[in-house]
Amino acid sequence: MARLDSSSPDRSEPSAPAAGPGLTVASVARRLGVAPATLRTWDRRYGLGPTERTAGTHRRYSTLDVARLDLMRRLVNAGAPPGEAARAALHAEVAAGDALADLEHLVATVDADLDPLLDEIGGPHGGGDVIALPTAAPSVRGLARAATSLDSIACTQIVRDTIDRRGVVWTWDNLLVPVLVGVGRRWEDTGRGVEVEHVLSEATTAALSGVVMRLRGAVNPRPVLLACADDEMHSLPLFAVAAALAERRIAARVLGARVPHDALVAAIRRTGPSAVLVWAHLPSPAAAESLAALPVLRPAPVVLAAGPGWGAELPPGVVRVTDLVDAVARISHAVGP
Ligand code: B12
């Protein structure tokens, strides 16, 4: 049975609502990153509403109610069917004194910015969706919700579980790209949500790096280098490539974001790679010049330019790759049998 909190020293006490005035549906929605309409649906459909009826107009959620709803949210984000998640949340063991935090703290930590964001996104799609993904699969919605709630642990778990079930390429193309593009669009439309991009990026990097770190017995004697162009901070595709290669037992060295030209040259000279992939999301003339000035080695590495930042013309000998499958295929070929 799930336990909502382990802070209570005495488990023999019966369940009891927390003292205090309680939270409104709007406050709970902000706290959990769930649209108010979703909370009302969970109340109506599954009985996951305020347990305490306060005299007066509005019903208020106690900390224990919030704890149950938080568990519900986490289970749904992790892909559980809502009915099952609600049953688990309702039957979770709750003892007196258990609380997520005291009510004042809850209210104080509410991110005021999330309110208009939820209104904007939740409104047109009838509530619950925190990123505009009207036709998305449940796992995509779950990841979008977890990211909007800044729940980095849930994000990492969703990505990791999906990789375990479907593999890196599927997870990147069908789960991560839709959510990343949705989050980017939201920033473009509203100027808000960079913190969501950060949480999602860190969680994604952690899950993909986990696959890379598990690689034992790599098949390639010469390494593969993966780097971002100078000044380029968008490094996630590098980790996607590294993880997809790791599934094929090809080891890659990820140099990460913002790799200066001289550092890339030094890494190439020092490691003698079979393939070098440079990712550029943002257009950069300096990046193209850098690719044109890479050292000539024998045997020569395959040099791949990836991402929307590269212009129409690439330096001679540099190959453009268009998606993850293409990148993995070309690198696998360069590495050899
Ligand atoms: C996560 C993110 C960040 C994170 C990056 C963290 C990290 N470690 O990577 C942080 C918060 C640091 C960040 C910062 C910024 N970002 Co940003 N960010 C994103 C976001 C949401 C995802 C990036 C990503 O991984 N994309 C990879 C895939 C999902 O996207 P894609 O390249 O569009 O995919 C297409 C192709 O490239 C190809 N493809 C897909 N996967 C693969 C894989 C391989 C190997 C290949 C070859 C091809 C390929 O197929 C896709 C479909 O056509 C994008 C939104 C977006 N649409 O990408 C914005 C986005 C890239 N960012 C943007 C901007 C403007 C910025 C900032 C300048 C401002 C800001 N938002 O804070 C800064 C500064 C960045 C800098 N100097 O480099 C803009 C860029 C617009 C432009 N083209 O000029 C975007 C597009 C958001 C938007 N919609 O406006 N960002």
Coordinates of N, CA and C in Angstrom, one line a residue, residues 94-243:
V94 N -2.7 6.9 5.3 CA -2.5 8.3 5.7 C -2.7 8.4 7.2
A95 N -1.7 8.8 7.9 CA -1.8 8.9 9.4 C -1.8 10.3 9.8
A96 N -2.4 10.5 11.0 CA -2.4 11.9 11.5 C -1.0 12.5 11.6
G97 N -0.9 13.7 11.3 CA 0.4 14.4 11.3 C 1.1 14.3 10.0
D98 N 0.8 13.4 9.2 CA 1.4 13.3 7.9 C 1.0 14.6 7.1
A99 N 1.9 15.1 6.4 CA 1.6 16.3 5.6 C 2.7 16.5 4.6
L100 N 2.3 17.0 3.5 CA 3.4 17.4 2.5 C 4.2 18.6 3.0
A101 N 3.5 19.5 3.5 CA 4.1 20.7 4.1 C 3.0 21.4 4.8
D102 N 3.3 22.4 5.7 CA 2.2 23.0 6.3 C 1.5 24.0 5.3
L103 N 0.3 24.3 5.6 CA -0.5 25.0 4.6 C 0.1 26.4 4.2
E104 N 0.6 27.0 5.2 CA 1.2 28.4 4.9 C 2.4 28.2 3.9
H105 N 3.2 27.2 4.2 CA 4.3 27.0 3.3 C 3.9 26.6 1.9
L106 N 2.8 25.8 1.8 CA 2.3 25.5 0.5 C 1.9 26.7 -0.3
V107 N 1.1 27.5 0.4 CA 0.6 28.7 -0.3 C 1.8 29.6 -0.7
A108 N 2.8 29.7 0.2 CA 3.9 30.6 0.0 C 4.7 30.2 -1.2
T109 N 4.8 28.9 -1.4 CA 5.7 28.4 -2.5 C 5.0 28.2 -3.8
V110 N 3.7 28.6 -3.8 CA 3.0 28.5 -5.1 C 3.6 29.5 -6.1
D111 N 3.9 29.0 -7.3 CA 4.5 29.8 -8.3 C 3.4 30.6 -9.0
A112 N 3.4 31.9 -8.8 CA 2.3 32.7 -9.3 C 2.3 32.7 -10.8
D113 N 3.4 32.5 -11.4 CA 3.5 32.4 -12.9 C 2.8 31.3 -13.5
L114 N 2.6 30.2 -12.7 CA 2.0 29.0 -13.3 C 0.5 29.2 -13.5
D115 N -0.1 30.1 -12.8 CA -1.5 30.3 -12.9 C -1.9 30.7 -14.3
P116 N -1.4 31.8 -14.8 CA -1.8 32.2 -16.2 C -1.4 31.2 -17.2
L117 N -0.3 30.5 -17.0 CA 0.2 29.5 -17.9 C -0.8 28.3 -18.0
L118 N -1.3 27.9 -16.8 CA -2.3 26.8 -16.8 C -3.6 27.3 -17.4
D119 N -4.0 28.5 -17.2 CA -5.2 29.1 -17.8 C -5.1 29.0 -19.3
E120 N -3.9 29.5 -19.8 CA -3.7 29.6 -21.2 C -3.8 28.2 -21.9
I121 N -3.1 27.3 -21.3 CA -3.0 25.9 -21.9 C -4.2 25.1 -21.6
G122 N -4.6 25.2 -20.3 CA -5.8 24.4 -19.9 C -7.1 24.8 -20.6
G123 N -7.2 26.1 -20.8 CA -8.5 26.6 -21.4 C -9.0 26.0 -22.6
P124 N -8.2 26.2 -23.8 CA -8.8 25.7 -25.0 C -8.9 24.2 -25.1
H125 N -8.2 23.4 -24.3 CA -8.3 22.0 -24.4 C -9.1 21.4 -23.3
G126 N -9.8 22.2 -22.6 CA -10.8 21.6 -21.6 C -10.1 21.3 -20.3
G127 N -8.9 21.7 -20.0 CA -8.3 21.5 -18.7 C -7.4 20.3 -18.7
G128 N -6.4 20.3 -17.8 CA -5.5 19.2 -17.6 C -4.2 19.3 -18.4
D129 N -4.3 19.8 -19.6 CA -3.1 19.8 -20.5 C -2.3 21.0 -20.1
V130 N -1.1 20.8 -19.8 CA -0.3 21.9 -19.4 C 0.6 22.4 -20.6
I131 N 0.7 21.6 -21.6 CA 1.4 22.0 -22.8 C 0.4 21.7 -24.0
A132 N 0.3 22.6 -25.0 CA -0.7 22.3 -26.0 C -0.3 21.1 -26.9
L133 N -0.9 20.0 -26.6 CA -0.6 18.7 -27.3 C -1.9 18.0 -27.6
P134 N -2.8 18.6 -28.4 CA -4.2 18.2 -28.4 C -4.3 16.7 -28.8
T135 N -3.4 16.2 -29.7 CA -3.6 14.8 -30.1 C -2.6 13.8 -29.6
A136 N -1.9 14.2 -28.5 CA -0.8 13.4 -28.1 C -1.2 12.2 -27.3
A137 N -0.2 11.2 -27.3 CA -0.4 9.9 -26.6 C -0.3 10.2 -25.1
P138 N -0.9 9.3 -24.3 CA -0.9 9.5 -22.8 C 0.5 9.7 -22.2
S139 N 1.5 9.0 -22.7 CA 2.9 9.2 -22.2 C 3.4 10.6 -22.5
V140 N 3.1 11.1 -23.7 CA 3.5 12.4 -24.0 C 2.8 13.5 -23.1
R141 N 1.5 13.3 -22.9 CA 0.8 14.2 -22.0 C 1.4 14.1 -20.6
G142 N 1.7 12.8 -20.1 CA 2.3 12.6 -18.8 C 3.6 13.3 -18.6
L143 N 4.5 13.2 -19.6 CA 5.8 13.9 -19.6 C 5.6 15.4 -19.6
A144 N 4.7 15.9 -20.4 CA 4.4 17.3 -20.5 C 3.9 17.8 -19.1
R145 N 3.0 17.1 -18.5 CA 2.5 17.5 -17.2 C 3.6 17.5 -16.2
A146 N 4.4 16.4 -16.1 CA 5.5 16.3 -15.1 C 6.4 17.5 -15.3
A147 N 6.7 17.8 -16.6 CA 7.7 18.9 -16.8 C 7.1 20.2 -16.4
T148 N 5.8 20.5 -16.7 CA 5.2 21.7 -16.3 C 5.1 21.8 -14.8
S149 N 5.0 20.7 -14.1 CA 4.9 20.7 -12.6 C 6.4 20.8 -12.1
L150 N 7.4 20.9 -12.9 CA 8.8 20.9 -12.5 C 9.1 19.7 -11.7
D151 N 8.5 18.6 -12.0 CA 8.8 17.3 -11.3 C 9.8 16.6 -12.0
S152 N 11.1 16.9 -11.7 CA 12.2 16.3 -12.5 C 12.3 14.8 -12.3
I153 N 12.0 14.3 -11.1 CA 12.1 12.9 -10.8 C 11.1 12.1 -11.7
A154 N 9.8 12.6 -11.7 CA 8.8 12.0 -12.6 C 9.2 12.0 -14.0
C155 N 9.8 13.2 -14.5 CA 10.2 13.3 -15.9 C 11.3 12.2 -16.2
T156 N 12.3 12.1 -15.3 CA 13.4 11.1 -15.6 C 12.8 9.7 -15.6
Q157 N 11.9 9.4 -14.7 CA 11.3 8.1 -14.6 C 10.5 7.8 -15.9
I158 N 9.7 8.7 -16.3 CA 8.9 8.5 -17.5 C 9.8 8.2 -18.7
V159 N 10.9 9.0 -18.9 CA 11.8 8.8 -20.0 C 12.5 7.5 -19.9
R160 N 13.0 7.2 -18.7 CA 13.8 6.0 -18.5 C 12.9 4.7 -18.7
D161 N 11.7 4.8 -18.2 CA 10.8 3.6 -18.4 C 10.4 3.4 -19.8
T162 N 10.2 4.5 -20.5 CA 9.9 4.4 -22.0 C 11.1 3.9 -22.7
I163 N 12.3 4.3 -22.4 CA 13.5 3.8 -23.1 C 13.6 2.3 -22.8
D164 N 13.3 1.9 -21.6 CA 13.4 0.5 -21.2 C 12.4 -0.4 -22.1
R165 N 11.2 0.2 -22.3 CA 10.2 -0.5 -23.0 C 10.4 -0.5 -24.5
R166 N 10.7 0.7 -25.0 CA 10.6 1.0 -26.5 C 12.0 1.3 -27.1
G167 N 13.0 1.5 -26.4 CA 14.3 1.8 -26.9 C 14.5 3.3 -27.1
V168 N 15.8 3.7 -27.4 CA 16.1 5.1 -27.4 C 15.5 5.9 -28.6
V169 N 15.6 5.3 -29.8 CA 15.2 6.0 -31.0 C 13.6 6.2 -30.9
W170 N 12.9 5.2 -30.5 CA 11.4 5.4 -30.4 C 11.1 6.5 -29.4
T171 N 11.8 6.4 -28.2 CA 11.5 7.4 -27.1 C 11.8 8.8 -27.6
W172 N 13.0 9.0 -28.3 CA 13.3 10.3 -28.8 C 12.3 10.8 -29.8
D173 N 12.0 10.0 -30.8 CA 11.1 10.5 -31.8 C 9.7 10.7 -31.4
N174 N 9.2 9.8 -30.5 CA 7.7 9.8 -30.2 C 7.4 10.4 -28.9
L175 N 8.3 10.4 -28.0 CA 8.0 11.0 -26.6 C 8.7 12.4 -26.5
L176 N 10.0 12.3 -26.7 CA 10.8 13.5 -26.3 C 10.7 14.7 -27.3
V177 N 10.8 14.4 -28.6 CA 10.7 15.4 -29.6 C 9.3 16.2 -29.5
P178 N 8.2 15.4 -29.4 CA 6.9 16.2 -29.3 C 6.8 17.1 -28.1
V179 N 7.3 16.6 -27.0 CA 7.3 17.4 -25.8 C 8.2 18.6 -25.8
L180 N 9.4 18.3 -26.3 CA 10.4 19.4 -26.4 C 9.9 20.5 -27.4
V181 N 9.4 20.1 -28.5 CA 8.8 21.0 -29.5 C 7.7 21.8 -28.9
G182 N 6.8 21.1 -28.1 CA 5.7 21.8 -27.4 C 6.1 22.8 -26.4
V183 N 7.1 22.4 -25.6 CA 7.7 23.3 -24.6 C 8.3 24.6 -25.3
G184 N 9.0 24.3 -26.4 CA 9.7 25.4 -27.1 C 8.6 26.3 -27.7
R185 N 7.5 25.8 -28.2 CA 6.5 26.6 -28.8 C 5.8 27.5 -27.8
R186 N 5.6 26.9 -26.6 CA 5.0 27.6 -25.5 C 5.9 28.8 -25.1
W187 N 7.2 28.6 -25.1 CA 8.1 29.8 -24.8 C 8.0 30.8 -25.9
E188 N 7.9 30.3 -27.1 CA 7.9 31.3 -28.3 C 6.6 32.1 -28.2
D189 N 5.5 31.5 -27.8 CA 4.2 32.1 -27.8 C 4.0 33.1 -26.6
T190 N 4.6 32.7 -25.5 CA 4.3 33.4 -24.2 C 5.5 34.1 -23.6
G191 N 6.7 33.6 -24.0 CA 7.9 34.1 -23.3 C 8.2 33.5 -22.0
R192 N 7.3 32.5 -21.6 CA 7.4 31.9 -20.3 C 7.8 30.4 -20.4
G193 N 8.3 29.8 -19.4 CA 8.5 28.4 -19.3 C 10.0 27.9 -19.5
V194 N 10.9 28.9 -19.4 CA 12.3 28.4 -19.6 C 12.7 27.5 -18.5
E195 N 12.1 27.7 -17.3 CA 12.4 26.8 -16.2 C 11.9 25.3 -16.5
V196 N 10.8 25.3 -17.3 CA 10.3 23.9 -17.7 C 11.3 23.3 -18.7
E197 N 11.8 24.1 -19.6 CA 12.9 23.6 -20.5 C 14.1 23.1 -19.7
H198 N 14.4 23.8 -18.7 CA 15.6 23.3 -17.9 C 15.3 22.0 -17.2
V199 N 14.2 21.9 -16.6 CA 13.9 20.7 -15.8 C 13.8 19.5 -16.8
L200 N 13.1 19.7 -17.9 CA 12.9 18.6 -18.9 C 14.3 18.3 -19.5
S201 N 15.2 19.3 -19.7 CA 16.5 19.0 -20.3 C 17.3 18.2 -19.4
E202 N 17.3 18.6 -18.1 CA 18.2 17.9 -17.1 C 17.7 16.4 -17.0
A203 N 16.4 16.3 -16.9 CA 15.8 14.9 -16.7 C 16.1 14.1 -17.9
T204 N 16.0 14.6 -19.1 CA 16.3 13.9 -20.3 C 17.7 13.5 -20.4
T205 N 18.6 14.5 -20.1 CA 20.0 14.2 -20.1 C 20.3 13.0 -19.1
A206 N 19.7 13.1 -17.9 CA 20.0 12.0 -16.9 C 19.5 10.7 -17.4
A207 N 18.4 10.6 -18.0 CA 17.8 9.3 -18.5 C 18.7 8.8 -19.6
L208 N 19.0 9.6 -20.6 CA 19.8 9.2 -21.7 C 21.3 8.8 -21.3
S209 N 21.8 9.6 -20.4 CA 23.2 9.3 -19.9 C 23.2 8.0 -19.2
G210 N 22.1 7.6 -18.5 CA 22.0 6.3 -17.8 C 22.2 5.2 -18.8
V211 N 21.7 5.3 -20.0 CA 21.9 4.3 -21.0 C 23.3 4.2 -21.5
V212 N 23.9 5.4 -21.6 CA 25.3 5.5 -22.1 C 26.2 4.8 -21.0
M213 N 26.0 5.2 -19.7 CA 26.8 4.7 -18.7 C 26.7 3.2 -18.5
R214 N 25.6 2.6 -18.9 CA 25.5 1.1 -18.7 C 26.3 0.3 -19.8
L215 N 26.8 1.0 -20.8 CA 27.5 0.3 -21.9 C 28.7 -0.4 -21.3
R216 N 28.8 -1.7 -21.6 CA 30.1 -2.5 -21.3 C 30.5 -3.2 -22.6
G217 N 31.8 -3.3 -22.8 CA 32.3 -4.1 -24.0 C 31.9 -3.4 -25.3
A218 N 32.3 -2.2 -25.5 CA 32.0 -1.5 -26.7 C 32.7 -2.2 -27.9
V219 N 32.1 -2.1 -29.1 CA 32.6 -2.8 -30.2 C 33.6 -1.9 -31.0
N220 N 33.6 -0.6 -30.8 CA 34.4 0.3 -31.6 C 35.8 0.6 -31.0
P221 N 36.9 0.3 -31.7 CA 38.2 0.6 -31.1 C 38.5 2.1 -31.2
R222 N 38.1 2.8 -32.3 CA 38.2 4.2 -32.4 C 37.0 4.9 -31.9
P223 N 37.1 5.9 -31.1 CA 35.9 6.6 -30.5 C 35.1 7.3 -31.5
V224 N 33.9 7.7 -31.1 CA 33.0 8.6 -31.8 C 32.9 9.9 -30.9
L225 N 33.1 11.0 -31.6 CA 33.0 12.3 -30.8 C 31.7 13.0 -31.1
L226 N 31.0 13.5 -30.1 CA 29.8 14.2 -30.3 C 29.9 15.6 -29.6
A227 N 29.7 16.6 -30.4 CA 30.0 18.0 -29.8 C 28.9 19.0 -30.3
C228 N 28.6 20.0 -29.4 CA 27.9 21.1 -29.9 C 28.8 22.1 -30.5
A229 N 28.3 22.9 -31.5 CA 29.0 24.0 -32.1 C 29.3 25.0 -31.0
D230 N 30.4 25.8 -31.3 CA 30.7 26.9 -30.4 C 29.5 27.7 -30.0
D231 N 29.3 28.0 -28.8 CA 28.1 28.8 -28.3 C 26.8 28.2 -28.4
E232 N 26.7 26.9 -28.8 CA 25.4 26.2 -28.9 C 25.1 25.5 -27.6
M233 N 24.0 25.9 -26.9 CA 23.7 25.2 -25.6 C 22.8 24.0 -25.8
H234 N 22.2 23.8 -26.9 CA 21.2 22.7 -27.1 C 21.9 21.4 -27.3
S235 N 22.2 20.7 -26.2 CA 23.0 19.5 -26.2 C 22.2 18.2 -26.2
L236 N 20.9 18.3 -26.0 CA 20.2 17.0 -25.8 C 20.3 16.1 -27.0
P237 N 20.3 16.5 -28.3 CA 20.4 15.6 -29.4 C 21.7 14.8 -29.3
L238 N 22.8 15.4 -28.7 CA 24.0 14.6 -28.6 C 23.8 13.4 -27.7
F239 N 23.1 13.6 -26.6 CA 22.9 12.5 -25.6 C 21.9 11.5 -26.3
A240 N 21.0 11.9 -27.1 CA 20.1 11.0 -27.8 C 21.0 10.1 -28.7
V241 N 21.9 10.7 -29.5 CA 22.8 10.0 -30.4 C 23.6 9.0 -29.5
A242 N 24.2 9.5 -28.5 CA 25.1 8.6 -27.7 C 24.4 7.4 -27.1
A243 N 23.2 7.7 -26.6 CA 22.4 6.6 -26.0 C 21.9 5.6 -27.1

